[in-house]
Short mmCIF file of C-alpha atoms and ligand atoms in Angstrom, two decimals:
data_model
loop_
_atom_site.label_atom_id
_atom_site.label_comp_id
_atom_site.label_asym_id
_atom_site.label_seq_id
_atom_site.Cartn_x
_atom_site.Cartn_y
_atom_site.Cartn_z
CA LEU A 778 0.00 0.00 0.00
CA ILE A 779 1.18 3.51 -0.81
CA LEU A 780 0.17 6.49 1.30
CA ALA A 781 0.34 9.58 -0.94
CA ILE A 782 0.36 13.23 0.12
CA GLU A 783 -0.11 16.30 -2.10
CA THR A 784 0.16 19.88 -0.83
CA SER A 785 1.74 21.77 -3.73
CA CYS A 786 -0.87 24.50 -3.91
CA ASP A 787 -4.03 25.18 -1.92
CA ASP A 788 -5.58 21.71 -1.61
CA THR A 789 -4.55 19.39 1.20
CA CYS A 790 -4.76 15.88 -0.28
CA ALA A 791 -4.05 12.34 0.90
CA ALA A 792 -4.76 8.99 -0.71
CA VAL A 793 -4.11 5.30 -0.17
CA LEU A 794 -3.42 3.13 -3.21
CA ASP A 795 -3.14 -0.59 -3.68
CA GLY A 796 -1.27 -0.80 -6.98
CA PRO A 797 -3.36 1.11 -9.52
CA HIS A 798 -6.47 0.83 -7.31
CA ILE A 799 -7.57 3.86 -5.28
CA LEU A 800 -8.65 2.79 -1.80
CA SER A 801 -9.27 6.37 -0.68
CA ASN A 802 -8.66 9.81 -2.16
CA LEU A 803 -9.33 12.77 0.13
CA ILE A 804 -9.16 16.46 -0.77
CA SER A 805 -9.64 19.29 1.68
CA SER A 806 -10.04 22.45 -0.37
CA GLN A 807 -8.99 25.77 1.12
CA ASP A 808 -11.01 27.80 -1.40
CA GLN A 809 -12.91 29.66 1.33
CA ALA A 810 -9.67 30.74 3.01
CA HIS A 811 -8.39 32.35 -0.20
CA ALA A 812 -11.67 33.64 -1.68
CA ALA A 813 -11.49 36.89 0.31
CA PHE A 814 -8.13 37.66 -1.33
CA GLY A 815 -9.30 36.77 -4.85
CA GLY A 816 -6.44 34.32 -5.26
CA ILE A 817 -4.14 31.96 -3.40
CA VAL A 818 -2.01 33.52 -0.69
CA PRO A 819 1.04 31.23 -0.29
CA GLU A 820 1.51 31.80 3.44
CA VAL A 821 -2.18 31.24 4.14
CA ALA A 822 -1.97 27.99 2.13
CA SER A 823 1.04 26.75 4.15
CA ARG A 824 -0.66 27.46 7.46
CA HIS A 825 -3.82 25.66 6.40
CA HIS A 826 -1.81 22.66 5.20
CA LEU A 827 -0.22 22.51 8.66
CA GLU A 828 -3.63 22.31 10.29
CA LEU A 829 -5.20 19.98 7.75
CA ALA A 830 -2.43 17.52 6.84
CA VAL A 831 -2.80 15.12 9.77
CA PRO A 832 -6.65 15.03 9.82
CA VAL A 833 -6.76 14.51 6.03
CA ILE A 834 -4.17 11.69 6.21
CA ASP A 835 -6.12 10.09 9.09
CA ALA A 836 -9.31 10.30 7.04
CA ALA A 837 -7.58 8.76 4.00
CA LEU A 838 -6.29 5.86 6.11
CA SER A 839 -9.65 5.18 7.71
CA GLY A 840 -11.40 5.57 4.35
CA ALA A 841 -9.10 2.86 3.00
CA GLY A 842 -9.67 0.69 6.08
CA ALA A 843 -5.90 0.71 6.61
CA SER A 844 -3.61 1.53 9.51
CA LEU A 845 -0.18 3.11 9.22
CA ASP A 846 1.36 -0.29 10.01
CA GLN A 847 0.03 -1.61 6.71
CA ILE A 848 1.62 1.16 4.62
CA ASP A 849 4.65 0.04 2.59
CA SER A 850 5.86 3.41 1.31
CA VAL A 851 5.04 7.11 1.56
CA ALA A 852 4.78 9.20 -1.61
CA VAL A 853 4.75 12.98 -1.59
CA THR A 854 4.77 15.83 -4.08
CA ALA A 855 8.26 17.36 -3.95
CA GLY A 856 7.62 20.09 -6.57
CA PRO A 857 6.96 22.19 -8.49
CA GLY A 858 4.60 24.32 -6.44
CA LEU A 859 4.47 26.85 -3.61
CA ILE A 860 7.60 26.19 -1.58
CA GLY A 861 6.02 26.65 1.87
CA ALA A 862 3.07 24.46 0.94
CA LEU A 863 5.35 21.75 -0.48
CA LEU A 864 7.52 21.77 2.64
CA VAL A 865 4.54 21.03 4.88
CA GLY A 866 3.68 17.94 2.80
CA LEU A 867 7.28 16.79 2.50
CA SER A 868 8.01 17.23 6.23
CA THR A 869 4.81 15.41 7.14
CA ALA A 870 5.74 12.55 4.78
CA LYS A 871 9.23 12.32 6.29
CA ALA A 872 7.78 12.36 9.81
CA ILE A 873 5.47 9.46 8.98
CA ALA A 874 8.05 7.44 7.04
CA ALA A 875 11.19 7.90 9.16
CA PRO A 876 10.13 6.33 12.50
CA ARG A 877 8.82 3.30 10.58
CA ARG A 878 11.90 3.18 8.33
CA LEU A 879 9.60 3.25 5.33
CA PRO A 880 10.94 4.34 1.94
CA LEU A 881 9.93 7.79 0.72
CA ILE A 882 8.98 8.49 -2.90
CA PRO A 883 9.37 12.14 -3.96
CA VAL A 884 7.03 12.80 -6.90
CA ASP A 885 7.00 15.49 -9.57
CA HIS A 886 3.58 17.18 -9.50
CA LEU A 887 3.31 17.37 -13.30
CA GLN A 888 4.14 13.69 -13.67
CA GLY A 889 1.32 13.21 -11.14
CA HIS A 890 -1.15 14.83 -13.53
CA VAL A 891 0.15 12.53 -16.31
CA ALA A 892 -0.02 9.47 -14.03
CA ALA A 893 -3.70 10.07 -13.18
CA ASN A 894 -4.21 8.23 -16.47
CA PHE A 895 -2.49 5.07 -15.16
CA LEU A 896 -5.11 4.54 -12.43
CA ALA A 897 -7.68 1.75 -12.47
CA PRO A 898 -10.22 1.15 -13.88
CA GLU A 899 -9.16 1.25 -17.52
CA PRO A 900 -5.63 2.61 -17.16
CA LEU A 901 -4.21 4.20 -20.30
CA GLU A 902 -0.94 2.60 -21.36
CA PRO A 903 1.82 4.73 -22.93
CA PRO A 904 2.57 5.95 -25.51
CA PHE A 905 0.14 8.88 -25.47
CA LEU A 906 0.07 12.64 -25.71
CA CYS A 907 -1.10 14.44 -22.57
CA LEU A 908 -2.26 18.04 -22.38
CA VAL A 909 -1.80 19.27 -18.80
CA ALA A 910 -3.47 22.61 -18.12
CA SER A 911 -3.84 23.84 -14.56
CA GLY A 912 -3.60 26.99 -12.46
CA GLY A 913 0.17 26.78 -12.38
CA HIS A 914 1.14 24.93 -15.56
CA THR A 915 0.26 24.42 -19.19
CA LEU A 916 2.19 21.88 -21.19
CA LEU A 917 2.04 19.18 -23.80
CA ALA A 918 3.65 16.02 -22.47
CA GLY A 919 4.84 13.21 -24.70
CA VAL A 920 4.40 10.08 -22.58
CA ARG A 921 6.42 7.12 -23.90
CA ASP A 922 6.65 5.11 -20.67
CA HIS A 923 5.23 5.15 -17.13
CA SER A 924 8.22 6.78 -15.47
CA GLY A 925 8.31 10.23 -17.05
CA HIS A 926 7.34 12.54 -19.89
CA GLU A 927 8.97 14.76 -22.45
CA VAL A 928 7.86 18.40 -22.49
CA LEU A 929 6.96 19.06 -26.14
CA GLY A 930 5.66 22.56 -25.50
CA GLN A 931 4.72 24.74 -22.55
CA THR A 932 3.41 28.17 -21.69
CA LEU A 933 5.84 31.02 -22.15
CA ASP A 934 4.00 33.17 -19.61
CA ASP A 935 0.73 32.52 -17.73
CA ALA A 936 -0.87 29.13 -17.23
CA ALA A 937 -4.28 28.56 -18.81
CA GLY A 938 -5.99 28.22 -15.42
CA GLU A 939 -4.33 31.40 -14.19
CA ALA A 940 -5.84 33.23 -17.19
CA PHE A 941 -9.29 31.77 -16.40
CA ASP A 942 -8.92 32.88 -12.77
CA LYS A 943 -7.74 36.41 -13.63
CA VAL A 944 -10.45 36.97 -16.25
CA ALA A 945 -13.05 35.58 -13.86
CA ARG A 946 -11.91 38.15 -11.33
CA LEU A 947 -12.16 40.89 -13.97
CA LEU A 948 -15.78 39.84 -14.52
CA GLY A 949 -16.52 39.94 -10.80
CA LEU A 950 -16.66 36.18 -10.33
CA GLY A 951 -15.38 34.41 -7.22
CA PHE A 952 -12.28 32.30 -6.76
CA PRO A 953 -11.39 29.81 -8.20
CA GLY A 954 -12.67 31.38 -11.38
CA GLY A 955 -12.53 28.56 -13.95
CA PRO A 956 -15.76 26.74 -13.04
CA ALA A 957 -17.67 30.03 -12.46
CA LEU A 958 -16.47 31.42 -15.79
CA GLN A 959 -17.57 28.25 -17.58
CA ARG A 960 -21.06 28.52 -16.03
CA LEU A 961 -21.38 32.19 -16.99
CA ALA A 962 -20.13 31.47 -20.54
CA GLU A 963 -23.02 29.03 -21.06
CA GLU A 964 -25.35 32.04 -21.35
CA GLY A 965 -23.05 33.97 -23.68
CA ASP A 966 -22.09 34.07 -27.35
CA PRO A 967 -18.53 32.81 -27.96
CA ALA A 968 -18.37 34.83 -31.19
CA ALA A 969 -19.49 38.11 -29.57
CA PHE A 970 -15.94 39.47 -29.30
CA ASP A 971 -13.08 38.76 -31.62
CA LEU A 972 -10.24 37.84 -29.28
CA PRO A 973 -6.79 36.74 -30.43
CA VAL A 974 -6.06 33.02 -30.44
CA ALA A 975 -2.46 33.54 -29.35
CA MET A 976 0.41 31.63 -30.90
CA ALA A 977 -1.85 30.49 -33.77
CA ARG A 978 0.79 31.43 -36.34
CA ASP A 979 3.71 30.29 -34.19
CA PRO A 980 4.95 27.02 -35.65
CA GLY A 981 6.03 25.61 -32.27
CA LEU A 982 4.07 23.83 -29.58
CA ASP A 983 4.40 26.49 -26.87
CA PHE A 984 1.46 28.40 -25.41
CA SER A 985 0.88 31.98 -24.32
CA PHE A 986 -2.05 33.35 -22.34
CA SER A 987 -0.88 36.75 -21.15
CA GLY A 988 -1.84 38.51 -24.43
CA LEU A 989 -5.37 37.15 -24.22
CA LYS A 990 -5.59 38.29 -20.61
CA THR A 991 -4.38 41.78 -21.56
CA ALA A 992 -6.86 41.91 -24.47
CA MET A 993 -9.63 41.20 -21.95
CA VAL A 994 -8.38 43.97 -19.65
CA TYR A 995 -8.49 46.51 -22.52
CA LEU A 996 -11.85 45.26 -23.74
CA CYS A 997 -13.36 45.65 -20.28
CA ARG A 998 -11.80 49.09 -19.90
CA ASP A 999 -13.30 50.19 -23.25
CA LEU A 1000 -16.72 48.78 -22.38
CA GLY A 1001 -16.78 50.55 -19.02
CA GLU A 1002 -18.37 49.21 -15.85
CA ASP A 1003 -21.95 49.23 -17.17
CA GLY A 1004 -20.95 47.73 -20.51
CA VAL A 1005 -19.07 44.91 -18.78
CA GLY A 1006 -22.06 44.34 -16.50
CA GLU A 1007 -24.36 43.94 -19.51
CA ARG A 1008 -22.03 41.76 -21.57
CA ARG A 1009 -20.45 39.58 -18.87
CA ALA A 1010 -21.69 36.31 -20.35
CA ASP A 1011 -20.53 37.25 -23.86
CA LEU A 1012 -17.13 38.30 -22.50
CA ALA A 1013 -16.79 35.00 -20.61
CA ALA A 1014 -17.86 32.95 -23.62
CA SER A 1015 -15.52 34.79 -26.01
CA PHE A 1016 -12.56 34.45 -23.65
CA GLN A 1017 -13.26 30.76 -23.09
CA ALA A 1018 -13.51 30.14 -26.84
CA ALA A 1019 -10.12 31.82 -27.45
CA ALA A 1020 -8.43 29.91 -24.60
CA VAL A 1021 -9.91 26.56 -25.64
CA GLY A 1022 -9.06 27.41 -29.27
CA GLN A 1023 -5.39 27.82 -28.44
CA LEU A 1024 -5.19 24.65 -26.34
CA THR A 1025 -6.87 22.59 -29.06
CA ALA A 1026 -4.85 24.15 -31.90
CA LYS A 1027 -1.57 23.22 -30.22
CA LEU A 1028 -2.82 19.72 -29.42
CA LYS A 1029 -3.78 19.30 -33.08
CA ARG A 1030 -0.33 20.46 -34.18
CA ALA A 1031 1.36 18.03 -31.78
CA LEU A 1032 -0.79 15.17 -33.08
CA LYS A 1033 0.18 15.96 -36.65
CA ARG A 1034 3.86 16.00 -35.74
CA GLY A 1035 4.02 12.76 -33.80
CA ASP A 1036 2.79 9.23 -34.22
CA TRP A 1037 0.43 9.40 -31.25
CA ASP A 1038 -2.63 7.21 -31.25
CA ALA A 1039 -4.01 8.27 -27.88
CA VAL A 1040 -4.60 11.58 -26.09
CA ALA A 1041 -5.22 12.34 -22.41
CA LEU A 1042 -6.07 15.50 -20.51
CA GLY A 1043 -4.89 16.53 -17.05
CA GLY A 1044 -4.91 19.51 -14.69
CA GLY A 1045 -7.81 21.56 -13.40
CA VAL A 1046 -8.60 23.18 -16.76
CA ALA A 1047 -9.21 19.68 -18.14
CA ALA A 1048 -12.47 19.86 -16.16
CA ASN A 1049 -13.65 22.54 -18.62
CA GLY A 1050 -16.65 21.22 -20.56
CA PRO A 1051 -16.07 23.07 -23.86
CA LEU A 1052 -12.38 22.01 -23.80
CA ARG A 1053 -13.38 18.37 -23.28
CA GLU A 1054 -15.87 18.65 -26.16
CA ALA A 1055 -13.38 20.35 -28.51
CA VAL A 1056 -10.70 17.76 -27.74
CA SER A 1057 -13.22 14.90 -28.25
CA THR A 1058 -14.13 16.30 -31.67
CA LEU A 1059 -10.45 16.73 -32.58
CA CYS A 1060 -9.63 13.16 -31.55
CA GLU A 1061 -12.55 11.79 -33.58
CA GLU A 1062 -11.40 13.76 -36.64
CA GLN A 1063 -7.83 12.55 -36.22
CA GLY A 1064 -8.81 8.96 -35.45
CA VAL A 1065 -7.03 8.83 -32.07
CA ARG A 1066 -8.34 7.46 -28.78
CA LEU A 1067 -9.16 9.95 -26.00
CA LYS A 1068 -8.91 9.20 -22.30
CA LEU A 1069 -10.78 11.55 -19.99
CA VAL A 1070 -10.15 10.81 -16.33
CA PRO A 1071 -12.97 11.69 -13.90
CA LEU A 1072 -13.05 15.36 -12.87
CA GLU A 1073 -11.81 14.66 -9.34
CA LEU A 1074 -8.64 13.14 -10.82
CA CYS A 1075 -8.09 16.14 -13.16
CA THR A 1076 -7.77 18.71 -10.38
CA ASP A 1077 -5.05 18.34 -7.76
CA ASN A 1078 -5.36 15.13 -5.76
CA ALA A 1079 -3.10 12.64 -4.01
CA ALA A 1080 -4.20 9.52 -5.93
CA MET A 1081 -2.35 10.82 -8.98
CA ILE A 1082 0.78 11.28 -6.83
CA GLY A 1083 0.48 7.70 -5.58
CA SER A 1084 0.05 6.58 -9.18
CA ALA A 1085 3.23 8.36 -10.32
CA ALA A 1086 5.05 6.99 -7.24
CA ARG A 1087 4.55 3.43 -8.49
CA PHE A 1088 6.97 4.23 -11.31
CA THR A 1089 9.35 6.57 -9.43
CA PRO A 1090 12.49 5.37 -7.58
CA SER A 1091 12.10 5.46 -3.81
CA LEU A 1092 14.65 6.86 -1.37
CA PRO A 1093 15.66 4.68 1.60
CA TYR A 1094 15.79 5.88 5.21
CA PRO A 1095 17.73 8.00 6.23
CA GLU A 1096 18.73 9.33 2.80
CA TYR A 1097 15.48 11.24 2.30
CA LEU A 1098 15.83 13.26 5.49
CA ALA A 1099 18.10 15.61 3.49
CA TYR A 1100 15.80 15.68 0.46
CA ASP A 1101 14.41 19.13 -0.33
CA ALA A 1102 11.30 20.38 -2.10
CA PHE A 1103 11.72 22.26 -5.40
CA PRO A 1104 9.45 25.21 -6.20
CA SER A 1105 9.96 25.47 -9.95
CA ASN A 1106 10.27 23.04 -12.84
CA ARG A 1107 13.37 21.00 -12.30
CA PRO A 1108 13.95 17.29 -12.00
CA PRO A 1109 14.24 16.04 -8.44
CA VAL A 1110 17.88 15.93 -7.36
CA ALA A 1111 18.96 12.94 -5.31
CA ALA A 1112 19.80 13.66 -1.70
CA PRO A 1113 23.57 13.84 -0.97
O1 KG4 B 2079 -4.80 21.25 -11.29
P1 KG4 B 2079 -5.44 22.26 -10.38
O2 KG4 B 2079 -6.49 21.76 -9.43
O3 KG4 B 2079 -4.37 23.00 -9.52
C1 KG4 B 2079 -3.15 23.43 -10.01
O4 KG4 B 2079 -2.19 22.62 -10.05
O5 KG4 B 2079 -3.12 24.60 -10.42
O6 KG4 B 2079 -6.04 23.40 -11.33
C2 KG4 B 2079 -6.74 24.51 -10.82
C3 KG4 B 2079 -7.07 25.42 -11.98
C4 KG4 B 2079 -7.66 26.75 -11.55
O7 KG4 B 2079 -7.02 27.79 -12.27
C5 KG4 B 2079 -9.13 26.64 -11.95
O8 KG4 B 2079 -9.74 27.89 -12.25
C6 KG4 B 2079 -9.04 25.76 -13.17
O9 KG4 B 2079 -8.06 24.80 -12.84
N1 KG4 B 2079 -10.33 25.11 -13.47
C7 KG4 B 2079 -11.05 25.36 -14.57
C8 KG4 B 2079 -12.24 24.60 -14.46
N2 KG4 B 2079 -12.19 23.91 -13.28
C9 KG4 B 2079 -11.00 24.24 -12.69
N3 KG4 B 2079 -10.80 26.14 -15.63
C10 KG4 B 2079 -11.73 26.19 -16.60
N4 KG4 B 2079 -12.90 25.53 -16.55
C11 KG4 B 2079 -13.20 24.71 -15.51
N5 KG4 B 2079 -14.35 24.04 -15.47
ZN1 ZN B 2080 -1.91 20.57 -10.46
#
């Protein structure tokens, strides 16, 4: 059994896995704590993780009907993410593993999103192309085996989810903005405003969302407060169409370049209905299989970390006591 812990951002998550089978997968969202600030405050997130980590792990163990004595290894997100938040998870994992001399498995958060696809039932076997779009990251991952991925393209500035959240805030929606923006967009016309589909002419596979965000800022400024109030749904729908358009255009380009016969989606933005529909249509057109994991496995969760851990080398006691979290994209470095 693997006990997995994920605290890279604002959700405190713990899961117990038996191979690819999820025995429990608990998420304690801190949305309320951050809503007043209109975004995630790193220090607030760390403090909440400190309070929530042990109760959430306890709940995951009892949900799995397991005790700590039955756990064979402890997996934890080591990065990338908010450094304070990561350190709470990593220290908790060390504190659970060390007295029992259990091995520790430090997991890359992005590989976690990829590995959500390896979970039962109906795991997706590599090779496949995975679009990961979340609040912190946007990338196209070429997955050729279970143990890692190749970054084929990534955002040069903002993440897709960050753009959803910022535009949602501009339209007076709460935090996190993605789901609220999608709901509002349902009442709007996606063709109402002609927004740039960034990077459309760029031949590469990288993304950019800051131009779209700025275009929205100027559009709202030109419309004025009353104008924005009247056209909120159209603004949301037009923004969503441009963001989804870019994500799908790059996915299409990557499919044409490679020999992929399966596609998967990961990250919080993969919960977006119009994105899921656009990607389904694209995959049908291109004759490739599409794997859509359940929504609760798209957004941050610990089951995906446990899944990645199955294919990640573990560190023995006491080696991992010196292992550090990493805040930005870099491969985990072995402890000295
Ligand atoms: O993967 P995730 O839970 O956390 C990070 O690693 O960032 O992703 C959270 C992001 C947020 O930006 C949120 O607004 C976005 O995913 N999101 C959505 C939707 N649901 C969540 N964006 C668009 N449409 C949605 N339905
Ligand atoms: Zn994530």
